[in-house]
mmCIF file of N, CA, C and O in Angstrom:
data_model
loop_
_atom_site.group_PDB
_atom_site.id
_atom_site.type_symbol
_atom_site.label_atom_id
_atom_site.label_comp_id
_atom_site.label_asym_id
_atom_site.label_seq_id
_atom_site.Cartn_x
_atom_site.Cartn_y
_atom_site.Cartn_z
ATOM 1 N N MET A 1 -47.551 -12.128 -11.154
ATOM 2 C CA MET A 1 -46.319 -11.918 -11.884
ATOM 3 C C MET A 1 -46.348 -10.524 -12.515
ATOM 4 O O MET A 1 -47.360 -10.122 -13.091
ATOM 5 N N GLU A 2 -45.230 -9.835 -12.409
ATOM 6 C CA GLU A 2 -45.141 -8.491 -12.970
ATOM 7 C C GLU A 2 -45.048 -8.562 -14.490
ATOM 8 O O GLU A 2 -44.451 -9.473 -15.049
ATOM 9 N N SER A 3 -45.607 -7.550 -15.121
ATOM 10 C CA SER A 3 -45.549 -7.485 -16.582
ATOM 11 C C SER A 3 -44.173 -6.965 -17.006
ATOM 12 O O SER A 3 -43.421 -6.386 -16.210
ATOM 13 N N LEU A 4 -43.861 -7.170 -18.263
ATOM 14 C CA LEU A 4 -42.610 -6.672 -18.819
ATOM 15 C C LEU A 4 -42.533 -5.156 -18.661
ATOM 16 O O LEU A 4 -41.486 -4.598 -18.305
ATOM 17 N N GLU A 5 -43.650 -4.480 -18.884
ATOM 18 C CA GLU A 5 -43.694 -3.023 -18.752
ATOM 19 C C GLU A 5 -43.381 -2.587 -17.314
ATOM 20 O O GLU A 5 -42.630 -1.631 -17.095
ATOM 21 N N GLU A 6 -43.926 -3.286 -16.349
ATOM 22 C CA GLU A 6 -43.662 -2.964 -14.937
ATOM 23 C C GLU A 6 -42.199 -3.204 -14.583
ATOM 24 O O GLU A 6 -41.581 -2.408 -13.875
ATOM 25 N N LEU A 7 -41.658 -4.303 -15.078
ATOM 26 C CA LEU A 7 -40.248 -4.600 -14.819
ATOM 27 C C LEU A 7 -39.350 -3.536 -15.442
ATOM 28 O O LEU A 7 -38.398 -3.068 -14.813
ATOM 29 N N ARG A 8 -39.668 -3.132 -16.659
ATOM 30 C CA ARG A 8 -38.873 -2.092 -17.319
ATOM 31 C C ARG A 8 -39.002 -0.752 -16.611
ATOM 32 O O ARG A 8 -38.040 0.007 -16.543
ATOM 33 N N LYS A 9 -40.166 -0.456 -16.076
ATOM 34 C CA LYS A 9 -40.347 0.771 -15.310
ATOM 35 C C LYS A 9 -39.460 0.735 -14.062
ATOM 36 O O LYS A 9 -38.837 1.734 -13.698
ATOM 37 N N SER A 10 -39.362 -0.416 -13.422
ATOM 38 C CA SER A 10 -38.474 -0.571 -12.260
ATOM 39 C C SER A 10 -37.022 -0.348 -12.667
ATOM 40 O O SER A 10 -36.265 0.327 -11.955
ATOM 41 N N ILE A 11 -36.633 -0.899 -13.804
ATOM 42 C CA ILE A 11 -35.269 -0.701 -14.306
ATOM 43 C C ILE A 11 -35.014 0.779 -14.563
ATOM 44 O O ILE A 11 -33.962 1.316 -14.187
ATOM 45 N N ASP A 12 -35.971 1.459 -15.181
ATOM 46 C CA ASP A 12 -35.815 2.900 -15.445
ATOM 47 C C ASP A 12 -35.647 3.688 -14.154
ATOM 48 O O ASP A 12 -34.820 4.605 -14.075
ATOM 49 N N ASN A 13 -36.422 3.340 -13.145
ATOM 50 C CA ASN A 13 -36.303 4.026 -11.852
ATOM 51 C C ASN A 13 -34.940 3.787 -11.216
ATOM 52 O O ASN A 13 -34.334 4.710 -10.652
ATOM 53 N N ILE A 14 -34.453 2.569 -11.316
ATOM 54 C CA ILE A 14 -33.124 2.250 -10.780
ATOM 55 C C ILE A 14 -32.059 3.016 -11.546
ATOM 56 O O ILE A 14 -31.141 3.592 -10.946
ATOM 57 N N ASP A 15 -32.176 3.051 -12.876
ATOM 58 C CA ASP A 15 -31.215 3.809 -13.689
ATOM 59 C C ASP A 15 -31.213 5.284 -13.307
ATOM 60 O O ASP A 15 -30.156 5.909 -13.235
ATOM 61 N N ASN A 16 -32.390 5.841 -13.070
ATOM 62 C CA ASN A 16 -32.470 7.240 -12.633
ATOM 63 C C ASN A 16 -31.707 7.443 -11.329
ATOM 64 O O ASN A 16 -30.968 8.417 -11.176
ATOM 65 N N ALA A 17 -31.887 6.524 -10.399
ATOM 66 C CA ALA A 17 -31.197 6.627 -9.110
ATOM 67 C C ALA A 17 -29.686 6.491 -9.284
ATOM 68 O O ALA A 17 -28.914 7.218 -8.643
ATOM 69 N N ILE A 18 -29.259 5.577 -10.153
ATOM 70 C CA ILE A 18 -27.823 5.384 -10.399
ATOM 71 C C ILE A 18 -27.211 6.659 -10.966
ATOM 72 O O ILE A 18 -26.155 7.112 -10.503
ATOM 73 N N VAL A 19 -27.863 7.251 -11.955
ATOM 74 C CA VAL A 19 -27.339 8.477 -12.562
ATOM 75 C C VAL A 19 -27.301 9.606 -11.540
ATOM 76 O O VAL A 19 -26.319 10.356 -11.461
ATOM 77 N N ALA A 20 -28.342 9.720 -10.727
ATOM 78 C CA ALA A 20 -28.361 10.755 -9.687
ATOM 79 C C ALA A 20 -27.219 10.551 -8.697
ATOM 80 O O ALA A 20 -26.562 11.522 -8.291
ATOM 81 N N MET A 21 -26.946 9.319 -8.338
ATOM 82 C CA MET A 21 -25.865 9.038 -7.394
ATOM 83 C C MET A 21 -24.497 9.310 -8.023
ATOM 84 O O MET A 21 -23.597 9.839 -7.372
ATOM 85 N N PHE A 22 -24.335 8.971 -9.304
ATOM 86 C CA PHE A 22 -23.088 9.303 -9.995
ATOM 87 C C PHE A 22 -22.889 10.815 -10.038
ATOM 88 O O PHE A 22 -21.787 11.311 -9.812
ATOM 89 N N ALA A 23 -23.952 11.542 -10.341
ATOM 90 C CA ALA A 23 -23.846 13.004 -10.382
ATOM 91 C C ALA A 23 -23.421 13.550 -9.016
ATOM 92 O O ALA A 23 -22.539 14.414 -8.932
ATOM 93 N N GLU A 24 -24.007 13.040 -7.967
ATOM 94 C CA GLU A 24 -23.644 13.487 -6.616
ATOM 95 C C GLU A 24 -22.203 13.107 -6.292
ATOM 96 O O GLU A 24 -21.456 13.891 -5.715
ATOM 97 N N ARG A 25 -21.809 11.902 -6.680
ATOM 98 C CA ARG A 25 -20.435 11.454 -6.429
ATOM 99 C C ARG A 25 -19.445 12.380 -7.126
ATOM 100 O O ARG A 25 -18.430 12.770 -6.547
ATOM 101 N N PHE A 26 -19.734 12.750 -8.370
ATOM 102 C CA PHE A 26 -18.813 13.609 -9.104
ATOM 103 C C PHE A 26 -18.801 15.037 -8.568
ATOM 104 O O PHE A 26 -17.779 15.715 -8.650
ATOM 105 N N LYS A 27 -19.899 15.492 -7.992
ATOM 106 C CA LYS A 27 -19.888 16.803 -7.323
ATOM 107 C C LYS A 27 -18.892 16.778 -6.163
ATOM 108 O O LYS A 27 -18.119 17.718 -5.970
ATOM 109 N N VAL A 28 -18.922 15.707 -5.403
ATOM 110 C CA VAL A 28 -18.019 15.590 -4.255
ATOM 111 C C VAL A 28 -16.578 15.407 -4.718
ATOM 112 O O VAL A 28 -15.660 16.042 -4.186
ATOM 113 N N THR A 29 -16.361 14.573 -5.735
ATOM 114 C CA THR A 29 -14.985 14.366 -6.189
ATOM 115 C C THR A 29 -14.420 15.626 -6.840
ATOM 116 O O THR A 29 -13.211 15.838 -6.811
ATOM 117 N N THR A 30 -15.283 16.467 -7.386
ATOM 118 C CA THR A 30 -14.809 17.756 -7.904
ATOM 119 C C THR A 30 -14.292 18.618 -6.760
ATOM 120 O O THR A 30 -13.246 19.271 -6.881
ATOM 121 N N LYS A 31 -14.994 18.594 -5.647
ATOM 122 C CA LYS A 31 -14.521 19.326 -4.460
ATOM 123 C C LYS A 31 -13.176 18.768 -3.994
ATOM 124 O O LYS A 31 -12.284 19.527 -3.607
ATOM 125 N N VAL A 32 -13.034 17.452 -4.046
ATOM 126 C CA VAL A 32 -11.754 16.822 -3.693
ATOM 127 C C VAL A 32 -10.667 17.310 -4.648
ATOM 128 O O VAL A 32 -9.548 17.627 -4.228
ATOM 129 N N GLY A 33 -10.983 17.384 -5.927
ATOM 130 C CA GLY A 33 -10.023 17.866 -6.925
ATOM 131 C C GLY A 33 -9.558 19.280 -6.626
ATOM 132 O O GLY A 33 -8.371 19.590 -6.741
ATOM 133 N N HIS A 34 -10.472 20.143 -6.229
ATOM 134 C CA HIS A 34 -10.100 21.519 -5.876
ATOM 135 C C HIS A 34 -9.225 21.541 -4.619
ATOM 136 O O HIS A 34 -8.251 22.294 -4.552
ATOM 137 N N TYR A 35 -9.564 20.712 -3.662
ATOM 138 C CA TYR A 35 -8.756 20.620 -2.439
ATOM 139 C C TYR A 35 -7.335 20.170 -2.782
ATOM 140 O O TYR A 35 -6.358 20.753 -2.319
ATOM 141 N N LYS A 36 -7.246 19.121 -3.602
ATOM 142 C CA LYS A 36 -5.927 18.601 -3.986
ATOM 143 C C LYS A 36 -5.120 19.661 -4.736
ATOM 144 O O LYS A 36 -3.923 19.822 -4.479
ATOM 145 N N ALA A 37 -5.759 20.357 -5.657
ATOM 146 C CA ALA A 37 -5.055 21.387 -6.425
ATOM 147 C C ALA A 37 -4.552 22.493 -5.501
ATOM 148 O O ALA A 37 -3.403 22.928 -5.606
ATOM 149 N N LYS A 38 -5.396 22.923 -4.607
ATOM 150 C CA LYS A 38 -5.039 24.008 -3.684
ATOM 151 C C LYS A 38 -3.873 23.620 -2.785
ATOM 152 O O LYS A 38 -3.039 24.448 -2.439
ATOM 153 N N HIS A 39 -3.817 22.346 -2.406
ATOM 154 C CA HIS A 39 -2.787 21.880 -1.469
ATOM 155 C C HIS A 39 -1.630 21.146 -2.150
ATOM 156 O O HIS A 39 -0.791 20.547 -1.478
ATOM 157 N N GLY A 40 -1.600 21.180 -3.481
ATOM 158 C CA GLY A 40 -0.494 20.570 -4.211
ATOM 159 C C GLY A 40 -0.428 19.055 -4.117
ATOM 160 O O GLY A 40 0.656 18.471 -4.220
ATOM 161 N N LEU A 41 -1.567 18.427 -3.948
ATOM 162 C CA LEU A 41 -1.607 16.963 -3.853
ATOM 163 C C LEU A 41 -1.791 16.358 -5.245
ATOM 164 O O LEU A 41 -2.404 16.981 -6.120
ATOM 165 N N PRO A 42 -1.282 15.157 -5.466
ATOM 166 C CA PRO A 42 -1.421 14.532 -6.782
ATOM 167 C C PRO A 42 -2.873 14.158 -7.084
ATOM 168 O O PRO A 42 -3.659 13.883 -6.169
ATOM 169 N N ALA A 43 -3.211 14.140 -8.362
ATOM 170 C CA ALA A 43 -4.569 13.789 -8.787
ATOM 171 C C ALA A 43 -4.886 12.329 -8.474
ATOM 172 O O ALA A 43 -6.017 11.985 -8.160
ATOM 173 N N LYS A 44 -3.890 11.475 -8.549
ATOM 174 C CA LYS A 44 -4.070 10.034 -8.341
ATOM 175 C C LYS A 44 -3.522 9.647 -6.975
ATOM 176 O O LYS A 44 -2.413 10.017 -6.614
ATOM 177 N N ASP A 45 -4.325 8.905 -6.222
ATOM 178 C CA ASP A 45 -3.932 8.432 -4.890
ATOM 179 C C ASP A 45 -4.036 6.903 -4.892
ATOM 180 O O ASP A 45 -5.114 6.338 -4.675
ATOM 181 N N ILE A 46 -2.927 6.259 -5.160
ATOM 182 C CA ILE A 46 -2.915 4.799 -5.321
ATOM 183 C C ILE A 46 -3.360 4.080 -4.050
ATOM 184 O O ILE A 46 -4.087 3.088 -4.117
ATOM 185 N N GLN A 47 -2.955 4.587 -2.910
ATOM 186 C CA GLN A 47 -3.359 3.945 -1.645
ATOM 187 C C GLN A 47 -4.868 4.026 -1.448
ATOM 188 O O GLN A 47 -5.510 3.047 -1.061
ATOM 189 N N ARG A 48 -5.440 5.184 -1.718
ATOM 190 C CA ARG A 48 -6.895 5.348 -1.596
ATOM 191 C C ARG A 48 -7.616 4.430 -2.584
ATOM 192 O O ARG A 48 -8.622 3.803 -2.241
ATOM 193 N N GLU A 49 -7.093 4.337 -3.787
ATOM 194 C CA GLU A 49 -7.713 3.470 -4.789
ATOM 195 C C GLU A 49 -7.709 2.014 -4.334
ATOM 196 O O GLU A 49 -8.707 1.305 -4.492
ATOM 197 N N ALA A 50 -6.605 1.565 -3.743
ATOM 198 C CA ALA A 50 -6.524 0.179 -3.267
ATOM 199 C C ALA A 50 -7.589 -0.087 -2.208
ATOM 200 O O ALA A 50 -8.260 -1.129 -2.233
ATOM 201 N N VAL A 51 -7.755 0.868 -1.315
ATOM 202 C CA VAL A 51 -8.784 0.737 -0.272
ATOM 203 C C VAL A 51 -10.166 0.667 -0.920
ATOM 204 O O VAL A 51 -11.004 -0.170 -0.551
ATOM 205 N N GLN A 52 -10.401 1.536 -1.897
ATOM 206 C CA GLN A 52 -11.698 1.566 -2.567
ATOM 207 C C GLN A 52 -11.979 0.272 -3.331
ATOM 208 O O GLN A 52 -13.101 -0.228 -3.314
ATOM 209 N N PHE A 53 -10.961 -0.272 -3.993
ATOM 210 C CA PHE A 53 -11.166 -1.524 -4.727
ATOM 211 C C PHE A 53 -11.486 -2.672 -3.763
ATOM 212 O O PHE A 53 -12.376 -3.479 -4.040
ATOM 213 N N ASN A 54 -10.785 -2.728 -2.645
ATOM 214 C CA ASN A 54 -11.096 -3.764 -1.651
ATOM 215 C C ASN A 54 -12.519 -3.602 -1.126
ATOM 216 O O ASN A 54 -13.257 -4.581 -0.976
ATOM 217 N N ARG A 55 -12.884 -2.365 -0.869
ATOM 218 C CA ARG A 55 -14.209 -2.073 -0.341
ATOM 219 C C ARG A 55 -15.297 -2.430 -1.350
ATOM 220 O O ARG A 55 -16.326 -3.008 -0.995
ATOM 221 N N ILE A 56 -15.068 -2.119 -2.617
ATOM 222 C CA ILE A 56 -16.091 -2.386 -3.638
ATOM 223 C C ILE A 56 -16.280 -3.888 -3.841
ATOM 224 O O ILE A 56 -17.398 -4.352 -4.075
ATOM 225 N N VAL A 57 -15.197 -4.649 -3.724
ATOM 226 C CA VAL A 57 -15.309 -6.109 -3.837
ATOM 227 C C VAL A 57 -16.136 -6.657 -2.672
ATOM 228 O O VAL A 57 -17.019 -7.507 -2.871
ATOM 229 N N GLU A 58 -15.890 -6.162 -1.474
ATOM 230 C CA GLU A 58 -16.674 -6.594 -0.312
ATOM 231 C C GLU A 58 -18.150 -6.249 -0.491
ATOM 232 O O GLU A 58 -19.026 -7.074 -0.220
ATOM 233 N N LEU A 59 -18.416 -5.031 -0.945
ATOM 234 C CA LEU A 59 -19.804 -4.622 -1.162
ATOM 235 C C LEU A 59 -20.467 -5.470 -2.239
ATOM 236 O O LEU A 59 -21.622 -5.894 -2.095
ATOM 237 N N ALA A 60 -19.748 -5.715 -3.325
ATOM 238 C CA ALA A 60 -20.295 -6.530 -4.408
ATOM 239 C C ALA A 60 -20.646 -7.916 -3.900
ATOM 240 O O ALA A 60 -21.747 -8.429 -4.180
ATOM 241 N N ASN A 61 -19.739 -8.510 -3.168
ATOM 242 C CA ASN A 61 -20.010 -9.836 -2.614
ATOM 243 C C ASN A 61 -21.220 -9.805 -1.682
ATOM 244 O O ASN A 61 -22.068 -10.697 -1.720
ATOM 245 N N HIS A 62 -21.312 -8.787 -0.864
ATOM 246 C CA HIS A 62 -22.432 -8.650 0.076
ATOM 247 C C HIS A 62 -23.767 -8.567 -0.654
ATOM 248 O O HIS A 62 -24.759 -9.154 -0.226
ATOM 249 N N TYR A 63 -23.798 -7.826 -1.770
ATOM 250 C CA TYR A 63 -25.051 -7.614 -2.494
ATOM 251 C C TYR A 63 -25.288 -8.605 -3.634
ATOM 252 O O TYR A 63 -26.272 -8.495 -4.362
ATOM 253 N N GLY A 64 -24.377 -9.569 -3.796
ATOM 254 C CA GLY A 64 -24.562 -10.584 -4.825
ATOM 255 C C GLY A 64 -24.268 -10.085 -6.233
ATOM 256 O O GLY A 64 -24.843 -10.575 -7.206
ATOM 257 N N LEU A 65 -23.369 -9.115 -6.331
ATOM 258 C CA LEU A 65 -22.966 -8.567 -7.623
ATOM 259 C C LEU A 65 -21.603 -9.147 -7.982
ATOM 260 O O LEU A 65 -20.760 -9.346 -7.099
ATOM 261 N N ASP A 66 -21.385 -9.408 -9.237
ATOM 262 C CA ASP A 66 -20.100 -9.913 -9.699
ATOM 263 C C ASP A 66 -18.998 -8.930 -9.290
ATOM 264 O O ASP A 66 -19.000 -7.779 -9.729
ATOM 265 N N PRO A 67 -18.060 -9.342 -8.425
ATOM 266 C CA PRO A 67 -17.026 -8.424 -7.956
ATOM 267 C C PRO A 67 -16.129 -7.888 -9.066
ATOM 268 O O PRO A 67 -15.673 -6.744 -8.994
ATOM 269 N N GLU A 68 -15.896 -8.687 -10.102
ATOM 270 C CA GLU A 68 -15.063 -8.209 -11.210
ATOM 271 C C GLU A 68 -15.776 -7.087 -11.959
ATOM 272 O O GLU A 68 -15.158 -6.104 -12.363
ATOM 273 N N PHE A 69 -17.066 -7.224 -12.141
ATOM 274 C CA PHE A 69 -17.844 -6.157 -12.764
ATOM 275 C C PHE A 69 -17.775 -4.887 -11.908
ATOM 276 O O PHE A 69 -17.573 -3.789 -12.432
ATOM 277 N N ALA A 70 -17.918 -5.041 -10.618
ATOM 278 C CA ALA A 70 -17.859 -3.891 -9.705
ATOM 279 C C ALA A 70 -16.486 -3.224 -9.776
ATOM 280 O O ALA A 70 -16.397 -1.988 -9.792
ATOM 281 N N ARG A 71 -15.416 -4.010 -9.827
ATOM 282 C CA ARG A 71 -14.060 -3.457 -9.957
ATOM 283 C C ARG A 71 -13.901 -2.690 -11.265
ATOM 284 O O ARG A 71 -13.312 -1.614 -11.292
ATOM 285 N N GLU A 72 -14.403 -3.265 -12.350
ATOM 286 C CA GLU A 72 -14.305 -2.606 -13.658
ATOM 287 C C GLU A 72 -15.063 -1.277 -13.651
ATOM 288 O O GLU A 72 -14.572 -0.282 -14.186
ATOM 289 N N LEU A 73 -16.237 -1.285 -13.069
ATOM 290 C CA LEU A 73 -17.032 -0.066 -12.993
ATOM 291 C C LEU A 73 -16.307 0.995 -12.156
ATOM 292 O O LEU A 73 -16.185 2.150 -12.576
ATOM 293 N N LEU A 74 -15.796 0.600 -10.998
ATOM 294 C CA LEU A 74 -15.069 1.539 -10.148
ATOM 295 C C LEU A 74 -13.821 2.053 -10.860
ATOM 296 O O LEU A 74 -13.495 3.238 -10.774
ATOM 297 N N SER A 75 -13.144 1.186 -11.586
ATOM 298 C CA SER A 75 -11.952 1.590 -12.322
ATOM 299 C C SER A 75 -12.282 2.687 -13.329
ATOM 300 O O SER A 75 -11.556 3.679 -13.458
ATOM 301 N N LYS A 76 -13.385 2.515 -14.033
ATOM 302 C CA LYS A 76 -13.828 3.509 -15.014
ATOM 303 C C LYS A 76 -14.157 4.835 -14.318
ATOM 304 O O LYS A 76 -13.773 5.908 -14.801
ATOM 305 N N VAL A 77 -14.827 4.759 -13.205
ATOM 306 C CA VAL A 77 -15.175 5.965 -12.441
ATOM 307 C C VAL A 77 -13.910 6.663 -11.959
ATOM 308 O O VAL A 77 -13.758 7.884 -12.108
ATOM 309 N N ILE A 78 -12.980 5.905 -11.406
ATOM 310 C CA ILE A 78 -11.736 6.483 -10.896
ATOM 311 C C ILE A 78 -10.942 7.131 -12.032
ATOM 312 O O ILE A 78 -10.392 8.225 -11.862
ATOM 313 N N ASP A 79 -10.889 6.472 -13.176
ATOM 314 C CA ASP A 79 -10.179 7.062 -14.326
ATOM 315 C C ASP A 79 -10.737 8.436 -14.658
ATOM 316 O O ASP A 79 -9.996 9.388 -14.897
ATOM 317 N N ARG A 80 -12.054 8.556 -14.674
ATOM 318 C CA ARG A 80 -12.684 9.839 -14.994
ATOM 319 C C ARG A 80 -12.433 10.860 -13.882
ATOM 320 O O ARG A 80 -12.181 12.025 -14.157
ATOM 321 N N VAL A 81 -12.474 10.420 -12.648
ATOM 322 C CA VAL A 81 -12.203 11.327 -11.526
ATOM 323 C C VAL A 81 -10.782 11.869 -11.619
ATOM 324 O O VAL A 81 -10.548 13.074 -11.450
ATOM 325 N N VAL A 82 -9.825 11.002 -11.899
ATOM 326 C CA VAL A 82 -8.430 11.429 -12.011
ATOM 327 C C VAL A 82 -8.284 12.420 -13.165
ATOM 328 O O VAL A 82 -7.597 13.435 -13.028
ATOM 329 N N GLN A 83 -8.929 12.155 -14.286
ATOM 330 C CA GLN A 83 -8.914 13.101 -15.407
ATOM 331 C C GLN A 83 -9.438 14.461 -14.960
ATOM 332 O O GLN A 83 -8.845 15.502 -15.268
ATOM 333 N N ASN A 84 -10.547 14.456 -14.255
ATOM 334 C CA ASN A 84 -11.131 15.702 -13.768
ATOM 335 C C ASN A 84 -10.184 16.411 -12.802
ATOM 336 O O ASN A 84 -10.026 17.632 -12.865
ATOM 337 N N HIS A 85 -9.552 15.650 -11.919
ATOM 338 C CA HIS A 85 -8.614 16.244 -10.969
ATOM 339 C C HIS A 85 -7.421 16.859 -11.685
ATOM 340 O O HIS A 85 -6.929 17.927 -11.293
ATOM 341 N N GLU A 86 -6.952 16.209 -12.738
ATOM 342 C CA GLU A 86 -5.831 16.751 -13.509
ATOM 343 C C GLU A 86 -6.228 18.058 -14.195
ATOM 344 O O GLU A 86 -5.452 19.014 -14.214
ATOM 345 N N LEU A 87 -7.441 18.111 -14.734
ATOM 346 C CA LEU A 87 -7.924 19.342 -15.362
ATOM 347 C C LEU A 87 -8.068 20.472 -14.335
ATOM 348 O O LEU A 87 -7.692 21.616 -14.603
ATOM 349 N N ILE A 88 -8.591 20.135 -13.178
ATOM 350 C CA ILE A 88 -8.732 21.129 -12.114
ATOM 351 C C ILE A 88 -7.360 21.648 -11.701
ATOM 352 O O ILE A 88 -7.169 22.854 -11.524
ATOM 353 N N ALA A 89 -6.391 20.746 -11.570
ATOM 354 C CA ALA A 89 -5.032 21.148 -11.182
ATOM 355 C C ALA A 89 -4.425 22.065 -12.236
ATOM 356 O O ALA A 89 -3.775 23.065 -11.897
ATOM 357 N N GLN A 90 -4.634 21.751 -13.518
ATOM 358 C CA GLN A 90 -4.123 22.601 -14.602
ATOM 359 C C GLN A 90 -4.769 23.980 -14.548
ATOM 360 O O GLN A 90 -4.089 25.001 -14.702
ATOM 361 N N GLU A 91 -6.073 24.021 -14.338
ATOM 362 C CA GLU A 91 -6.782 25.299 -14.246
ATOM 363 C C GLU A 91 -6.286 26.105 -13.043
ATOM 364 O O GLU A 91 -6.094 27.313 -13.135
ATOM 365 N N TYR A 92 -6.090 25.420 -11.933
ATOM 366 C CA TYR A 92 -5.622 26.078 -10.719
ATOM 367 C C TYR A 92 -4.225 26.650 -10.937
ATOM 368 O O TYR A 92 -3.957 27.795 -10.584
ATOM 369 N N LEU A 93 -3.351 25.870 -11.558
ATOM 370 C CA LEU A 93 -1.983 26.313 -11.831
ATOM 371 C C LEU A 93 -1.989 27.492 -12.799
ATOM 372 O O LEU A 93 -1.309 28.494 -12.568
ATOM 373 N N SER A 94 -2.779 27.389 -13.851
ATOM 374 C CA SER A 94 -2.877 28.458 -14.827
ATOM 375 C C SER A 94 -3.389 29.746 -14.185
ATOM 376 O O SER A 94 -2.864 30.829 -14.439
ATOM 377 N N LYS A 95 -4.398 29.622 -13.363
ATOM 378 C CA LYS A 95 -4.984 30.770 -12.670
ATOM 379 C C LYS A 95 -3.954 31.434 -11.752
ATOM 380 O O LYS A 95 -3.825 32.655 -11.714
ATOM 381 N N ASN A 96 -3.199 30.628 -11.041
ATOM 382 C CA ASN A 96 -2.221 31.160 -10.090
ATOM 383 C C ASN A 96 -0.992 31.744 -10.786
ATOM 384 O O ASN A 96 -0.335 32.623 -10.245
ATOM 385 N N LEU A 97 -0.670 31.246 -11.978
ATOM 386 C CA LEU A 97 0.461 31.811 -12.729
ATOM 387 C C LEU A 97 0.127 33.203 -13.258
ATOM 388 O O LEU A 97 1.005 34.025 -13.424
ATOM 389 N N LYS A 98 -1.161 33.424 -13.528
ATOM 390 C CA LYS A 98 -1.600 34.725 -14.025
ATOM 391 C C LYS A 98 -1.589 35.784 -12.918
ATOM 392 O O LYS A 98 -1.474 36.957 -13.198
ATOM 393 N N ASN A 99 -1.747 35.346 -11.685
ATOM 394 C CA ASN A 99 -1.807 36.294 -10.547
ATOM 395 C C ASN A 99 -0.444 36.673 -10.061
ATOM 396 O O ASN A 99 0.550 36.371 -10.106
#
């Protein structure tokens, strides 16, 4: 049987991986934000979000994770991504108005 310390070390390693993956995800979504700003696309894509929510529920079910928890987590991530995209769009617009 694993000790409490070993179990907590495993949790810490998983948390490190989760944070690293979130950081990578936000690097990519920042690139998406720049693409959207450059091409005049809206920060929020409701159709894409619907696809992502369906996908996250399927993944949660596959891995034995509470699908509602997975939806809530994805919702929080999407909210932050949209905020970032809106800021990028404002910066892009401001930059282009100056030129």
